[in-house]
PDB file of N, CA and C in Angstrom:
ATOM      1  N   MET A   1      71.821  76.895 161.962  1.00 94.00           N
ATOM      2  CA  MET A   1      71.409  76.193 163.062  1.00 94.00           C
ATOM      3  C   MET A   1      71.687  77.081 164.405  1.00 94.00           C
ATOM      4  N   VAL A   2      70.616  77.408 165.182  1.00 96.00           N
ATOM      5  CA  VAL A   2      70.953  78.230 166.414  1.00 96.00           C
ATOM      6  C   VAL A   2      70.598  77.157 167.694  1.00 96.00           C
ATOM      7  N   LEU A   3      71.741  77.176 168.391  1.00 95.00           N
ATOM      8  CA  LEU A   3      71.660  75.988 169.574  1.00 95.00           C
ATOM      9  C   LEU A   3      71.923  76.732 170.824  1.00 95.00           C
ATOM     10  N   ASP A   4      71.233  76.214 171.937  1.00 94.00           N
ATOM     11  CA  ASP A   4      71.802  76.182 173.341  1.00 94.00           C
ATOM     12  C   ASP A   4      73.265  75.515 173.351  1.00 94.00           C
ATOM     13  N   SER A   5      74.043  75.989 174.265  1.00 92.00           N
ATOM     14  CA  SER A   5      75.341  75.552 174.756  1.00 92.00           C
ATOM     15  C   SER A   5      75.001  74.276 175.579  1.00 92.00           C
ATOM     16  N   PRO A   6      75.749  73.219 175.143  1.00 90.00           N
ATOM     17  CA  PRO A   6      75.511  71.931 176.170  1.00 90.00           C
ATOM     18  C   PRO A   6      76.340  72.239 177.290  1.00 90.00           C
ATOM     19  N   ASP A   7      77.408  73.063 177.383  1.00 90.00           N
ATOM     20  CA  ASP A   7      78.116  73.268 178.748  1.00 90.00           C
ATOM     21  C   ASP A   7      77.505  74.491 179.655  1.00 90.00           C
ATOM     22  N   THR A   8      76.867  75.373 179.108  1.00 90.00           N
ATOM     23  CA  THR A   8      76.387  76.490 179.887  1.00 90.00           C
ATOM     24  C   THR A   8      74.850  76.549 179.859  1.00 90.00           C
ATOM     25  N   GLY A   9      74.169  75.976 178.813  1.00 93.00           N
ATOM     26  CA  GLY A   9      72.913  76.161 178.788  1.00 93.00           C
ATOM     27  C   GLY A   9      72.264  77.369 178.089  1.00 93.00           C
ATOM     28  N   ARG A  10      73.260  78.320 177.766  1.00 94.00           N
ATOM     29  CA  ARG A  10      72.642  79.638 177.250  1.00 94.00           C
ATOM     30  C   ARG A  10      72.378  79.445 175.799  1.00 94.00           C
ATOM     31  N   ALA A  11      71.577  80.338 175.308  1.00 96.00           N
ATOM     32  CA  ALA A  11      71.143  80.215 173.829  1.00 96.00           C
ATOM     33  C   ALA A  11      71.624  81.590 173.183  1.00 96.00           C
ATOM     34  N   PRO A  12      71.863  81.518 171.784  1.00 98.00           N
ATOM     35  CA  PRO A  12      72.046  82.894 171.124  1.00 98.00           C
ATOM     36  C   PRO A  12      71.130  83.664 171.086  1.00 98.00           C
ATOM     37  N   ILE A  13      71.104  85.008 170.958  1.00 97.00           N
ATOM     38  CA  ILE A  13      70.237  85.988 170.640  1.00 97.00           C
ATOM     39  C   ILE A  13      70.314  86.621 169.342  1.00 97.00           C
ATOM     40  N   LEU A  14      69.425  86.655 168.477  1.00 97.00           N
ATOM     41  CA  LEU A  14      69.482  87.327 167.212  1.00 97.00           C
ATOM     42  C   LEU A  14      68.513  88.515 167.243  1.00 97.00           C
ATOM     43  N   SER A  15      69.051  89.708 166.741  1.00 97.00           N
ATOM     44  CA  SER A  15      68.053  90.761 166.498  1.00 97.00           C
ATOM     45  C   SER A  15      68.558  91.817 165.409  1.00 97.00           C
ATOM     46  N   GLY A  16      67.753  92.573 165.068  1.00 96.00           N
ATOM     47  CA  GLY A  16      68.181  93.389 163.704  1.00 96.00           C
ATOM     48  C   GLY A  16      67.860  92.525 162.519  1.00 96.00           C
ATOM     49  N   THR A  17      68.621  92.895 161.627  1.00 97.00           N
ATOM     50  CA  THR A  17      68.642  91.848 160.284  1.00 97.00           C
ATOM     51  C   THR A  17      69.798  90.831 160.301  1.00 97.00           C
ATOM     52  N   SER A  18      70.056  90.374 161.576  1.00 97.00           N
ATOM     53  CA  SER A  18      70.988  89.279 161.401  1.00 97.00           C
ATOM     54  C   SER A  18      70.639  87.834 160.979  1.00 97.00           C
ATOM     55  N   ALA A  19      71.416  87.314 160.358  1.00 97.00           N
ATOM     56  CA  ALA A  19      71.010  86.060 159.781  1.00 97.00           C
ATOM     57  C   ALA A  19      72.133  84.976 160.141  1.00 97.00           C
ATOM     58  N   VAL A  20      71.518  83.608 160.192  1.00 98.00           N
ATOM     59  CA  VAL A  20      72.519  82.704 160.200  1.00 98.00           C
ATOM     60  C   VAL A  20      72.089  81.473 159.297  1.00 98.00           C
ATOM     61  N   TYR A  21      73.143  81.077 158.553  1.00 98.00           N
ATOM     62  CA  TYR A  21      73.063  79.961 157.544  1.00 98.00           C
ATOM     63  C   TYR A  21      74.037  78.933 158.084  1.00 98.00           C
ATOM     64  N   GLY A  22      75.120  79.164 158.950  1.00 98.00           N
ATOM     65  CA  GLY A  22      75.847  78.175 159.481  1.00 98.00           C
ATOM     66  C   GLY A  22      75.336  77.854 160.768  1.00 98.00           C
ATOM     67  N   ARG A  23      76.292  77.743 161.872  1.00 98.00           N
ATOM     68  CA  ARG A  23      75.854  77.255 163.334  1.00 98.00           C
ATOM     69  C   ARG A  23      76.384  78.182 164.268  1.00 98.00           C
ATOM     70  N   VAL A  24      75.402  78.484 165.217  1.00 98.00           N
ATOM     71  CA  VAL A  24      75.702  79.414 166.347  1.00 98.00           C
ATOM     72  C   VAL A  24      75.107  78.893 167.554  1.00 98.00           C
ATOM     73  N   CYS A  25      76.200  78.639 168.618  1.00 97.00           N
ATOM     74  CA  CYS A  25      75.570  78.131 169.937  1.00 97.00           C
ATOM     75  C   CYS A  25      76.271  78.804 171.150  1.00 97.00           C
ATOM     76  N   GLY A  26      75.362  78.758 172.096  1.00 96.00           N
ATOM     77  CA  GLY A  26      76.044  79.534 173.274  1.00 96.00           C
ATOM     78  C   GLY A  26      75.588  81.031 173.500  1.00 96.00           C
ATOM     79  N   ASP A  27      76.093  81.738 174.226  1.00 97.00           N
ATOM     80  CA  ASP A  27      75.862  83.104 174.612  1.00 97.00           C
ATOM     81  C   ASP A  27      76.386  83.911 173.578  1.00 97.00           C
ATOM     82  N   VAL A  28      75.921  84.195 172.378  1.00 98.00           N
ATOM     83  CA  VAL A  28      76.313  84.981 171.327  1.00 98.00           C
ATOM     84  C   VAL A  28      75.083  85.883 171.097  1.00 98.00           C
ATOM     85  N   HIS A  29      75.535  87.041 170.927  1.00 98.00           N
ATOM     86  CA  HIS A  29      74.451  88.021 170.523  1.00 98.00           C
ATOM     87  C   HIS A  29      74.783  88.561 169.155  1.00 98.00           C
ATOM     88  N   LEU A  30      73.978  88.327 167.986  1.00 98.00           N
ATOM     89  CA  LEU A  30      73.956  88.748 166.743  1.00 98.00           C
ATOM     90  C   LEU A  30      72.924  89.886 166.674  1.00 98.00           C
ATOM     91  N   THR A  31      73.662  90.826 166.227  1.00 97.00           N
ATOM     92  CA  THR A  31      72.739  92.319 166.184  1.00 97.00           C
ATOM     93  C   THR A  31      73.028  92.873 164.766  1.00 97.00           C
ATOM     94  N   ASP A  32      72.276  93.922 164.435  1.00 96.00           N
ATOM     95  CA  ASP A  32      72.252  94.501 163.204  1.00 96.00           C
ATOM     96  C   ASP A  32      72.368  93.745 162.020  1.00 96.00           C
ATOM     97  N   THR A  33      73.432  93.853 161.350  1.00 96.00           N
ATOM     98  CA  THR A  33      73.453  93.080 159.885  1.00 96.00           C
ATOM     99  C   THR A  33      74.418  91.841 160.173  1.00 96.00           C
ATOM    100  N   ALA A  34      74.624  91.448 161.494  1.00 97.00           N
ATOM    101  CA  ALA A  34      75.536  90.093 161.730  1.00 97.00           C
ATOM    102  C   ALA A  34      75.108  89.232 160.756  1.00 97.00           C
ATOM    103  N   LEU A  35      76.293  88.368 160.072  1.00 96.00           N
ATOM    104  CA  LEU A  35      75.764  87.239 159.093  1.00 96.00           C
ATOM    105  C   LEU A  35      76.793  86.181 159.347  1.00 96.00           C
ATOM    106  N   ILE A  36      76.264  85.114 159.660  1.00 97.00           N
ATOM    107  CA  ILE A  36      77.032  83.729 160.032  1.00 97.00           C
ATOM    108  C   ILE A  36      76.778  82.993 158.517  1.00 97.00           C
ATOM    109  N   ILE A  37      77.702  82.741 157.806  1.00 97.00           N
ATOM    110  CA  ILE A  37      77.537  81.982 156.430  1.00 97.00           C
ATOM    111  C   ILE A  37      77.711  80.720 156.795  1.00 97.00           C
ATOM    112  N   SER A  38      77.338  79.920 155.566  1.00 98.00           N
ATOM    113  CA  SER A  38      77.150  78.518 155.572  1.00 98.00           C
ATOM    114  C   SER A  38      78.697  77.833 155.905  1.00 98.00           C
ATOM    115  N   GLY A  39      78.769  76.948 156.576  1.00 97.00           N
ATOM    116  CA  GLY A  39      80.211  76.461 156.859  1.00 97.00           C
ATOM    117  C   GLY A  39      80.924  77.296 157.999  1.00 97.00           C
ATOM    118  N   GLU A  40      80.453  78.308 158.505  1.00 97.00           N
ATOM    119  CA  GLU A  40      80.843  78.994 159.614  1.00 97.00           C
ATOM    120  C   GLU A  40      80.123  78.735 161.013  1.00 97.00           C
ATOM    121  N   GLU A  41      81.006  78.505 162.065  1.00 97.00           N
ATOM    122  CA  GLU A  41      80.497  77.944 163.249  1.00 97.00           C
ATOM    123  C   GLU A  41      80.945  78.781 164.248  1.00 97.00           C
ATOM    124  N   ILE A  42      80.142  79.544 165.135  1.00 96.00           N
ATOM    125  CA  ILE A  42      80.465  80.167 166.182  1.00 96.00           C
ATOM    126  C   ILE A  42      80.005  79.461 167.468  1.00 96.00           C
ATOM    127  N   CYS A  43      80.875  78.952 168.371  1.00 96.00           N
ATOM    128  CA  CYS A  43      80.419  78.412 169.526  1.00 96.00           C
ATOM    129  C   CYS A  43      80.881  78.920 170.636  1.00 96.00           C
ATOM    130  N   ASN A  44      80.031  79.246 171.723  1.00 96.00           N
ATOM    131  CA  ASN A  44      80.682  79.903 172.872  1.00 96.00           C
ATOM    132  C   ASN A  44      80.367  79.129 174.000  1.00 96.00           C
ATOM    133  N   ASP A  45      81.491  78.463 174.688  1.00 93.00           N
ATOM    134  CA  ASP A  45      80.878  77.798 175.894  1.00 93.00           C
ATOM    135  C   ASP A  45      81.585  78.056 177.149  1.00 93.00           C
ATOM    136  N   SER A  46      81.953  79.753 176.821  1.00 93.00           N
ATOM    137  CA  SER A  46      82.415  80.365 178.236  1.00 93.00           C
ATOM    138  C   SER A  46      81.301  81.050 179.027  1.00 93.00           C
ATOM    139  N   LEU A  47      81.498  81.757 179.973  1.00 92.00           N
ATOM    140  CA  LEU A  47      80.542  82.672 180.926  1.00 92.00           C
ATOM    141  C   LEU A  47      80.531  83.782 180.163  1.00 92.00           C
ATOM    142  N   ASP A  48      81.269  84.230 179.370  1.00 95.00           N
ATOM    143  CA  ASP A  48      81.178  85.511 178.438  1.00 95.00           C
ATOM    144  C   ASP A  48      80.177  85.612 177.682  1.00 95.00           C
ATOM    145  N   THR A  49      79.806  86.743 177.176  1.00 97.00           N
ATOM    146  CA  THR A  49      79.029  86.910 176.087  1.00 97.00           C
ATOM    147  C   THR A  49      79.690  87.538 174.862  1.00 97.00           C
ATOM    148  N   LEU A  50      79.381  86.891 173.876  1.00 97.00           N
ATOM    149  CA  LEU A  50      80.160  87.315 172.334  1.00 97.00           C
ATOM    150  C   LEU A  50      79.002  88.213 171.790  1.00 97.00           C
ATOM    151  N   VAL A  51      79.445  89.503 171.350  1.00 98.00           N
ATOM    152  CA  VAL A  51      78.496  90.260 170.675  1.00 98.00           C
ATOM    153  C   VAL A  51      79.165  90.619 169.079  1.00 98.00           C
ATOM    154  N   MET A  52      78.335  90.210 168.119  1.00 97.00           N
ATOM    155  CA  MET A  52      78.733  90.423 166.638  1.00 97.00           C
ATOM    156  C   MET A  52      77.759  91.247 166.203  1.00 97.00           C
ATOM    157  N   ASP A  53      78.214  92.291 165.497  1.00 95.00           N
ATOM    158  CA  ASP A  53      77.424  93.110 164.535  1.00 95.00           C
ATOM    159  C   ASP A  53      77.768  93.162 163.147  1.00 95.00           C
ATOM    160  N   GLY A  54      77.444  93.856 162.399  1.00 90.00           N
ATOM    161  CA  GLY A  54      77.860  93.763 160.917  1.00 90.00           C
ATOM    162  C   GLY A  54      79.064  94.287 160.654  1.00 90.00           C
ATOM    163  N   LYS A  55      79.693  94.946 161.722  1.00 94.00           N
ATOM    164  CA  LYS A  55      81.236  95.635 161.610  1.00 94.00           C
ATOM    165  C   LYS A  55      82.200  95.018 162.337  1.00 94.00           C
ATOM    166  N   GLY A  56      81.674  94.370 163.598  1.00 95.00           N
ATOM    167  CA  GLY A  56      83.092  93.709 164.453  1.00 95.00           C
ATOM    168  C   GLY A  56      82.438  92.878 165.474  1.00 95.00           C
ATOM    169  N   ARG A  57      83.401  92.495 166.264  1.00 96.00           N
ATOM    170  CA  ARG A  57      82.907  91.395 167.242  1.00 96.00           C
ATOM    171  C   ARG A  57      83.581  92.162 168.765  1.00 96.00           C
ATOM    172  N   SER A  58      82.858  91.852 169.821  1.00 96.00           N
ATOM    173  CA  SER A  58      83.383  92.295 170.849  1.00 96.00           C
ATOM    174  C   SER A  58      82.795  91.166 172.183  1.00 96.00           C
ATOM    175  N   VAL A  59      83.290  91.326 173.331  1.00 96.00           N
ATOM    176  CA  VAL A  59      82.999  90.290 174.360  1.00 96.00           C
ATOM    177  C   VAL A  59      82.571  91.112 175.444  1.00 96.00           C
ATOM    178  N   ILE A  60      81.678  90.772 176.198  1.00 95.00           N
ATOM    179  CA  ILE A  60      81.346  91.343 177.495  1.00 95.00           C
ATOM    180  C   ILE A  60      81.599  90.351 178.630  1.00 95.00           C
ATOM    181  N   ARG A  61      82.459  90.577 179.438  1.00 94.00           N
ATOM    182  CA  ARG A  61      83.104  89.726 180.184  1.00 94.00           C
ATOM    183  C   ARG A  61      81.956  89.414 181.484  1.00 94.00           C
ATOM    184  N   ASP A  62      81.855  88.122 181.856  1.00 91.00           N
ATOM    185  CA  ASP A  62      80.915  87.873 182.901  1.00 91.00           C
ATOM    186  C   ASP A  62      81.521  88.372 184.215  1.00 91.00           C
ATOM    187  N   PRO A  63      80.661  88.875 185.089  1.00 89.00           N
ATOM    188  CA  PRO A  63      81.160  89.594 186.457  1.00 89.00           C
ATOM    189  C   PRO A  63      81.822  88.717 187.074  1.00 89.00           C
ATOM    190  N   SER A  64      81.810  87.281 187.190  1.00 85.00           N
ATOM    191  CA  SER A  64      82.143  86.264 188.017  1.00 85.00           C
ATOM    192  C   SER A  64      83.827  86.161 187.292  1.00 85.00           C
ATOM    193  N   ARG A  65      84.188  86.629 186.440  1.00 80.00           N
ATOM    194  CA  ARG A  65      85.503  86.571 186.178  1.00 80.00           C
ATOM    195  C   ARG A  65      86.626  87.580 186.886  1.00 80.00           C
ATOM    196  N   ASP A  66      85.657  88.745 187.217  1.00 81.00           N
ATOM    197  CA  ASP A  66      86.582  89.577 187.880  1.00 81.00           C
ATOM    198  C   ASP A  66      86.632  89.474 189.493  1.00 81.00           C
ATOM    199  N   GLU A  67      86.023  88.333 189.988  1.00 80.00           N
ATOM    200  CA  GLU A  67      85.927  88.211 191.447  1.00 80.00           C
ATOM    201  C   GLU A  67      87.438  87.591 191.709  1.00 80.00           C
ATOM    202  N   LEU A  68      87.894  88.027 192.926  1.00 80.00           N
ATOM    203  CA  LEU A  68      89.247  87.525 193.108  1.00 80.00           C
ATOM    204  C   LEU A  68      88.884  86.488 194.227  1.00 80.00           C
ATOM    205  N   ALA A  69      89.675  85.162 194.116  1.00 76.00           N
ATOM    206  CA  ALA A  69      89.377  84.299 195.202  1.00 76.00           C
ATOM    207  C   ALA A  69      90.781  83.705 195.635  1.00 76.00           C
ATOM    208  N   PRO A  70      91.155  83.440 196.597  1.00 80.00           N
ATOM    209  CA  PRO A  70      92.344  82.588 197.195  1.00 80.00           C
ATOM    210  C   PRO A  70      92.560  81.458 196.367  1.00 80.00           C
ATOM    211  N   GLN A  71      93.713  81.399 195.939  1.00 78.00           N
ATOM    212  CA  GLN A  71      93.872  80.109 195.196  1.00 78.00           C
ATOM    213  C   GLN A  71      93.926  78.887 196.236  1.00 78.00           C
ATOM    214  N   GLU A  72      93.596  77.817 196.282  1.00 79.00           N
ATOM    215  CA  GLU A  72      93.522  76.786 197.009  1.00 79.00           C
ATOM    216  C   GLU A  72      94.786  75.681 196.701  1.00 79.00           C
ATOM    217  N   PRO A  73      95.683  75.522 197.657  1.00 78.00           N
ATOM    218  CA  PRO A  73      96.742  74.828 197.342  1.00 78.00           C
ATOM    219  C   PRO A  73      96.181  73.230 197.009  1.00 78.00           C
ATOM    220  N   GLU A  74      96.948  72.664 196.192  1.00 74.00           N
ATOM    221  CA  GLU A  74      96.874  70.949 195.922  1.00 74.00           C
ATOM    222  C   GLU A  74      97.126  70.445 196.749  1.00 74.00           C
ATOM    223  N   PRO A  75      96.090  69.376 197.568  1.00 75.00           N
ATOM    224  CA  PRO A  75      96.331  68.536 198.386  1.00 75.00           C
ATOM    225  C   PRO A  75      97.718  67.612 197.910  1.00 75.00           C
ATOM    226  N   GLN A  76      98.479  67.627 199.185  1.00 73.00           N
ATOM    227  CA  GLN A  76      99.553  66.642 199.021  1.00 73.00           C
ATOM    228  C   GLN A  76      99.335  65.299 199.134  1.00 73.00           C
ATOM    229  N   GLN A  77      99.899  64.630 198.360  1.00 70.00           N
ATOM    230  CA  GLN A  77      99.634  63.082 198.254  1.00 70.00           C
ATOM    231  C   GLN A  77     100.698  62.311 199.402  1.00 70.00           C
ATOM    232  N   LYS A  78     100.088  61.336 200.053  1.00 68.00           N
ATOM    233  CA  LYS A  78     101.042  60.826 201.077  1.00 68.00           C
ATOM    234  C   LYS A  78     101.864  59.706 200.161  1.00 68.00           C
ATOM    235  N   GLY A  79     103.057  59.639 201.034  1.00 63.00           N
ATOM    236  CA  GLY A  79     103.991  58.729 200.370  1.00 63.00           C
ATOM    237  C   GLY A  79     103.407  57.293 200.339  1.00 63.00           C
ATOM    238  N   HIS A  80     103.753  56.528 199.222  1.00 61.00           N
ATOM    239  CA  HIS A  80     102.887  55.221 199.207  1.00 61.00           C
ATOM    240  C   HIS A  80     104.177  54.118 199.763  1.00 61.00           C
ATOM    241  N   LYS A  81     103.761  53.535 200.620  1.00 62.00           N
ATOM    242  CA  LYS A  81     104.471  52.445 201.252  1.00 62.00           C
ATOM    243  C   LYS A  81     104.059  51.186 200.777  1.00 62.00           C
ATOM    244  N   GLU A  82     105.065  50.354 200.301  1.00 62.00           N
ATOM    245  CA  GLU A  82     104.734  48.976 200.091  1.00 62.00           C
ATOM    246  C   GLU A  82     105.165  48.196 201.168  1.00 62.00           C
ATOM    247  N   ARG A  83     104.073  47.152 201.360  1.00 66.00           N
ATOM    248  CA  ARG A  83     104.065  46.183 202.457  1.00 66.00           C
ATOM    249  C   ARG A  83     104.667  44.715 202.030  1.00 66.00           C
ATOM    250  N   GLY A  84     105.456  44.063 202.736  1.00 64.00           N
ATOM    251  CA  GLY A  84     105.676  42.735 202.304  1.00 64.00           C
ATOM    252  C   GLY A  84     106.866  42.528 201.721  1.00 64.00           C
ATOM    253  N   GLN A  85     107.462  43.800 201.318  1.00 63.00           N
ATOM    254  CA  GLN A  85     108.771  43.597 200.445  1.00 63.00           C
ATOM    255  C   GLN A  85     110.127  43.519 201.410  1.00 63.00           C
ATOM    256  N   SER A  86     110.917  42.776 201.223  1.00 60.00           N
ATOM    257  CA  SER A  86     112.310  42.773 202.086  1.00 60.00           C
ATOM    258  C   SER A  86     113.254  43.678 201.335  1.00 60.00           C
ATOM    259  N   ARG A  87     114.269  44.195 202.081  1.00 57.00           N
ATOM    260  CA  ARG A  87     115.173  45.305 201.417  1.00 57.00           C
ATOM    261  C   ARG A  87     116.372  44.252 201.081  1.00 57.00           C
TER     262      ARG A  87
END
């Protein structure tokens, strides 16, 4: 089965003599002689691209992962006051 990722909407790409007998979903590139056997599942729900060939696996990081952004502080919660209770 070759499926789009429900989280990212990205679909696998197969090239060469790669074959899928299991399940592959998301941004996964199968090249050369990559083989996904029955019962094996490769699901990528990240922004990165997983590349698999007949010899190994690698990751192409999404450029947005390398952008630095200031961390936003968590909003402070106001103290909860209870009314109508005597001390």
